[in-house]
Every structure is written in structure tokens, then in C-alpha cells.
């Protein structure tokens, strides 16, 4: 039942994040299993985005320990690392709740920026690049191939040379995921990737996530409000409410947890059965 | 009904114009009404109440006109109409001001009366012609802009754009060839004596183009608003001047050193300030620019303070001096000695330096570091989530820009032979920034056009005296109304899978760091 505890790629222990008097995340611990798709759910303001911001280094957690273990055996303590190192070395990539693409750059350029670090070392801090040395040219060609691979996966090859801001919303969401994947992450954190998608786009997204899990050494953590998406693709669900974990288990187990239902319906635990009767569950 | 409306509007406009006139009165009471004059035994105050009256009346009338016809029209006016009216009224004000100053000066007490000279009429005609041309250009361009905004398929605008596309490709090459040929054309045309002035101007323009390109890296690509760019120009100039003074080094030896020193200064200044963003960054860079100047001004023992440094060595051509001597350039090449040789040489030196700047910038743009600069301008947070060290990336932009500023500075020093802190005031930073912004953030060719227009035009209209400031202010207003993102506002992608088409400016971010 607790498969994710056996070989976790990310371990969160006693994570607490305070903003002044507000405790956004309170003593939260969980494991993310390697190769799983894990869903982090909870009502609005539960602290889900805050957890992501702590994991990816955008916030420095007030307390707690965050450990990433690569399949190669290396491990990293995220709470000590600045945000760009978390992406570069610990290989945790993310997307944002409000899309953050480089709108004035083309789709392909967005994916090239994501491969900044390998390209940078190939260009020998730009010196080899300025003189157009072969090593850099080869590295760049490989980067373009890598980008094309992801463009193909998100079905945007035709639009590779259009500015990212020109894409429809659903395509922008998928491009942001592809861009994160171009960094070669071990953990991919997606903040509400299905928000604002129509059913067809939502199905495409599910397929993309399933593909990533199957073909790449990347574990996916996603924040999601759409229960049908959560139930369909996730292996493991963690439920937050007011910064605390109220449930942690397989989708089926979580679905029938009275605490979860109570949190989502906004009532106290004891009243759940009453409310369930009323709404005819 | 409409009577009622227009009557109430008349009343409101009257009130508004009255307030404007009162404010003008309060302001001009001191600013225009009184003037200190040097008189025997000290200063005397000279009163100019007629000028105050004229100002107040002009403001009242102008405000009234704007109120009645521009700001609250009964029928919505088109952008074209409003802009043309704006342009015309500014130009009309300019002409009125000129006329008042020139011919009614005695009446208004503005300045001593002058006899009408024949070339005054020339200037008036020129101003009027400028007004007409500006109006026509504004109408045409705004008409195009409106058509483009209306979604009616490929219209005239699209076809014009398509027609201009090959121009964009060949323009840089043509400009480059022209730049190489300039000295010969000038000498052929004006003789070596007459062309000297224009060659000097061309050197000045090229210096500003190089500075514009350097600053473009920082402001245009990385989106960091740097108001103290002149500091690096100063560091470059003083590095060379001091190195030559204390160690007797020559220009070619000092050129790389000056660039490296300026880049180091860029990093030293950049490191603490680059965690600031937007307005704060602008203010701190401005302050740093001033600090450098003030240090140069006050460290008398080392830099000579306000006296500056003179006797800075001239550049040599592989050790050959441009002088009258037996081993000078003219003698060695069997030419008649002429001071124009050195000017031509300086022209080619700065042309080569500018072209190198351009080449390196274009190259860097296509390298990961350049893409990271642009990504930083687009979205800094996204950059960090992709593992880009934003501090280092900003520093590299700052240092690269500073380096080119330093190169340009040491060229400036060798050209002038004399430098003092006075050449590195804030206004220089402002001019360079204006070139970058007018040209279009991030656009290399835009910088060239803007520098030619701003520096070249500014010198060309020297005869207009103080009015050239007004003309240039007007030009800038027109450009900023018509093209708020600068003359060349499309961004060319750095890499293409199949094609590379320009990205229109409204999608490109300006950056806030
Ligand atoms: N930088 C911050 N400063 C102060 N309070 C913050 C900050 N970031 C988040 N919070 C607070 O922390 C709480 C949790 O916010 P968070 O954005 O993590 O919620 P969420 O679960 O992602 O909600 P949603 O589903 O609406 O995205 C909220 O009360 C929010 O106001
Ligand atoms: Mg959120």
C-alpha cells in the first residue's frame, strides 16, 4: 500500500512555512515515489502552491527538510540550495499556476533557454560560441533535436517558430511542461496544469503525463482541482487542508476518506454522514 | 439639446482653461517675469511682464482649443485626427514662440529687438515645411496603423510590410558599404579641407552608435535599465589616459586594458545593485554614474580633477605616427602630409570597433548567454525555474555592455587628446539611452538610425541654435506617439526550426530589472 515509501524520489519532512502570523504549511511530511504520478490536492488556499515554492526554492522554508534522491544515487538537500541550483543540480523542474512563458520568444527559443546549462558549458562560457567552434555547433544541434522531440510530443512542431504568446491557452500549458522537461528533471512539479483546459485538451494532457512517466526517468507531482483527472492518472494522492495533511494514499482510499469529503464540502468531520445523506452520496 | 451640451462644455472648458492660465501665471511670475541681469556693480532684476502676459494668454487660448476640439469632441475623433492636431499645435506653438522672440522681442521684453534678416524667413519657411511634413507623415503612418488594427485580411499595411522585407535584409549591408566609403565620398566631394568637419561628425556618430550598441546589450537585451552607462565610458577614457600618463602605454596596448577595466567596474558596480529591480535599479545606476564622475573630479592628485588630462597619445598604424616626421604616415606612403589622414584613420578605427561590437553582440544573442539575457527580460522567475543563475547572467550583460563602453571611452580619449570629467555627465547617459529607446530596444539597426538622426541631425541643425532642442523634443514626442516601442520594433528570433519571422513588439517584454 505504501509503495512510495520504499523508493522515494522526494522526501518532505516536517515542512513548515510561515508568513508572519500565517502558517501556510504546517509540519507537513510526505514521500513522492519514484516513477509515480502523485497528486497534491486540497481546497483553495490550502498551501499547495506554497509547498511547490518551498520544494523548488522560491521560498525558504521556515522549518523542515526536503531531500531529493536521484536514480543514480546522488541526493540533495533542497532547503539549503538557491532556486536555480535546485533546477540545475537537484533536477527538480516546475511549471507555474499562472503560465510563465517567454512570450516574446518563439516556441523553439523557449525550449532552447531551458537547455541553458548544458549549452553554456558546451560554449565554454560563450568563448567557444563566439568563434563558432564545432563543439558548440554540435551541442546546439543536439539541443534543437531535443527540443524538436518535445515539440513533437506536444504536437507543436508546426508552430515552432511562432512567438509563445501567440499560442492558444492549452498549447501554452503544454509548452510550459515541455520546457520544464527540456531541463531533464528527476521530479516535475506541475501547478494546476489542467486549469482552463477543455475536455479534449485535458485528455491530451493526461496522455502526455502518462507518456512522461512511461518513457522518462521523471516522477510527476501535480496540483489539480479536477477530480476526474486526479482519479484517472494518479498513483498516489496527498490531500492538504489549511496547510496540514489530512489524507495520503491511493486515489480510491482518499476518495472515500470522510476527512477529505469534509474538507471539500467545508463541514466538520462528524457532520459528514449527515451531509452525504443530504446530497445523496 | 446639442446647444445645451455645447454650452455646458463651453463653460467647463472656460473654467479649465482659466485654471490652467492661473497656474501658468503663478509659475511664470518668477520663471519668466523676472530675470537677473549682470549690471554695473552686481546683479539687477529685469522685469518682463509683457512676456508673462503673452505666456498666460497663449496657454489659455491653447487649453481652450484643446478642450473644445481635442479632448472632449462631440463625435469621437480618430487617432489620426488627434495626433495630427497635436503635432500641428505643437509646431504652431513653436512657430509663434519663434516669431515672438525674433520680431516682437522688444515689445514683449523677451530679448533685444533684431532687424528682420533674410534668413529668418528661411527658418520660418523651414519650420512650416517641417510642420506640414510631420502632419503628412503622421497621417499616413497612423492611417496604416489603424488599418493594421482592423482585422480586414491582408490590407495595404501587410503589402507594404512585405515590400519592405527585403529592405530589412539589405539595409545593414548597404549601410556598412556606405560607412566604408564615406571618407572617400566626402573628400571627393568637398576636398580634404571641407570634409574635415563632416568626417569629425561621422566619427562622433559612430562613437555613439558603438555606445548605443553597448548599452543595447544591457537595456535592450537583458532589460536592465542602466542610467549610468557613461560611467563605463569614463572608466575607459580615464584608464587609457592614466595608463599612458603614468606608464607611457600606447592606444593599442591600452584599448583591451580599458575594456577589461570597464568590465571589472561593471561587475563591481553590478554585484550590489543587480538585486534591485526597475526604478530602483535605474536610480542606483544613475547615482553610480555620478559617483565615478565626482571621484574623477575630486581626486586631483591622481586624475587632475577639473583640469583633466591632456597630451593623450594619438593612435598609430602599426607604430607609424600620423605626423610630419620622416617616418610619419605621409612620408612613408609617399603622400603630401595632411592632417586629414589621421582623421580618416580615426574614422576607420572607430568603424572597425563599432563593427566588432555589432558582430560580437549579434553572435552573443545566438549563444545561450544571449538567449538567457532575453529570457531574463521576458520573465526572471521562469528563468530561475529553468536553472539559470540570474545574478551571473545579469552581471555578464552588465560587464559586456561596460566593456564596449570602455572601448569607446578609450577611443574618445585618443581622438580628443584631452579629457576631463565634464565630458561624462549624466546628459551623455541620457543621450545614449535615448538612442537605444528611439531605435527600438534590442534592435541593432534601430540604434544606427537613431544615432545618425540624433547626433548627426543635432549637429547639422547647429544653426538653429537653441531651437534645435525644441525641434528634437518634438521629433521625440512624435516618434514616441507613433512608435512607442522605437523605430524598429520587431524582434528577430535567434534560431528557427524552419523559418525566422520577426516578432512584433507588443509581445516582447521590456523587462523590469
Ligand atoms: N508570499 C506570501 N506571503 C504571504 N502569504 C502567502 C504567500 N504565499 C502564499 N500565502 C498564503 O498562504 C496560503 C496558501 O496559499 P497557496 O497559494 O499555497 O494556496 P493554494 O493551495 O495553492 O491555493 P489555490 O488552489 O488557490 O492555488 C494562503 O492563505 C496565501 O494567502
Ligand atoms: Mg496555488
PDB file of C-alpha atoms and ligand atoms in Angstrom, chain A residues 19 22 24 42-51 59 97 191-192 223 225, ligand 1:
ATOM      1  CA  UNK A  19       4.280  34.209   6.522  1.00  0.00           C
ATOM      2  CA  UNK A  22       0.005  32.961   8.886  1.00  0.00           C
ATOM      3  CA  UNK A  24       0.611  28.382   5.195  1.00  0.00           C
ATOM      4  CA  UNK A  42      -6.863  20.462  -1.399  1.00  0.00           C
ATOM      5  CA  UNK A  43      -9.265  23.386  -1.265  1.00  0.00           C
ATOM      6  CA  UNK A  44      -8.204  26.891  -2.327  1.00  0.00           C
ATOM      7  CA  UNK A  45      -5.606  28.397  -0.042  1.00  0.00           C
ATOM      8  CA  UNK A  46      -4.675  25.005   1.415  1.00  0.00           C
ATOM      9  CA  UNK A  47      -0.986  25.720   0.799  1.00  0.00           C
ATOM     10  CA  UNK A  48      -0.334  23.581  -2.260  1.00  0.00           C
ATOM     11  CA  UNK A  49       1.486  26.232  -4.270  1.00  0.00           C
ATOM     12  CA  UNK A  50       3.439  27.138  -1.157  1.00  0.00           C
ATOM     13  CA  UNK A  51       4.685  23.531  -0.908  1.00  0.00           C
ATOM     14  CA  UNK A  59      10.524  30.238  -0.709  1.00  0.00           C
ATOM     15  CA  UNK A  97      -0.146  28.309 -11.768  1.00  0.00           C
ATOM     16  CA  UNK A 191       0.885  23.597 -10.672  1.00  0.00           C
ATOM     17  CA  UNK A 192      -2.687  23.101 -11.915  1.00  0.00           C
ATOM     18  CA  UNK A 223      -1.596  20.077  -8.094  1.00  0.00           C
ATOM     19  CA  UNK A 225      -8.572  20.596  -8.757  1.00  0.00           C
TER      20      UNK A 225
HETATM   21  N1  LIG C   1       4.248  35.152  -0.321  1.00  0.00           N
HETATM   22  C1  LIG C   1       3.215  35.029   0.542  1.00  0.00           C
HETATM   23  N2  LIG C   1       3.052  35.924   1.522  1.00  0.00           N
HETATM   24  C2  LIG C   1       2.029  35.818   2.383  1.00  0.00           C
HETATM   25  N3  LIG C   1       1.118  34.846   2.359  1.00  0.00           N
HETATM   26  C3  LIG C   1       1.214  33.919   1.384  1.00  0.00           C
HETATM   27  C4  LIG C   1       2.264  33.964   0.434  1.00  0.00           C
HETATM   28  N4  LIG C   1       2.118  32.924  -0.422  1.00  0.00           N
HETATM   29  C5  LIG C   1       1.022  32.277  -0.016  1.00  0.00           C
HETATM   30  N5  LIG C   1       0.476  32.850   1.066  1.00  0.00           N
HETATM   31  C6  LIG C   1      -0.695  32.396   1.807  1.00  0.00           C
HETATM   32  O1  LIG C   1      -0.558  31.032   2.067  1.00  0.00           O
HETATM   33  C7  LIG C   1      -1.792  30.373   1.948  1.00  0.00           C
HETATM   34  C8  LIG C   1      -1.664  29.233   0.998  1.00  0.00           C
HETATM   35  O2  LIG C   1      -1.508  29.745  -0.315  1.00  0.00           O
HETATM   36  P1  LIG C   1      -1.243  28.829  -1.586  1.00  0.00           P
HETATM   37  O3  LIG C   1      -1.041  29.742  -2.737  1.00  0.00           O
HETATM   38  O4  LIG C   1      -0.164  27.887  -1.272  1.00  0.00           O
HETATM   39  O5  LIG C   1      -2.624  28.061  -1.745  1.00  0.00           O
HETATM   40  P2  LIG C   1      -3.041  27.005  -2.835  1.00  0.00           P
HETATM   41  O6  LIG C   1      -3.317  25.759  -2.110  1.00  0.00           O
HETATM   42  O7  LIG C   1      -2.060  26.962  -3.928  1.00  0.00           O
HETATM   43  O8  LIG C   1      -4.411  27.617  -3.354  1.00  0.00           O
HETATM   44  P3  LIG C   1      -5.031  27.667  -4.820  1.00  0.00           P
HETATM   45  O9  LIG C   1      -5.752  26.397  -5.019  1.00  0.00           O
HETATM   46  O10 LIG C   1      -5.945  28.826  -4.756  1.00  0.00           O
HETATM   47  O11 LIG C   1      -3.915  27.867  -5.758  1.00  0.00           O
HETATM   48  C9  LIG C   1      -2.799  31.409   1.514  1.00  0.00           C
HETATM   49  O12 LIG C   1      -3.521  31.842   2.640  1.00  0.00           O
HETATM   50  C10 LIG C   1      -1.960  32.517   0.973  1.00  0.00           C
HETATM   51  O13 LIG C   1      -2.586  33.747   1.174  1.00  0.00           O
END
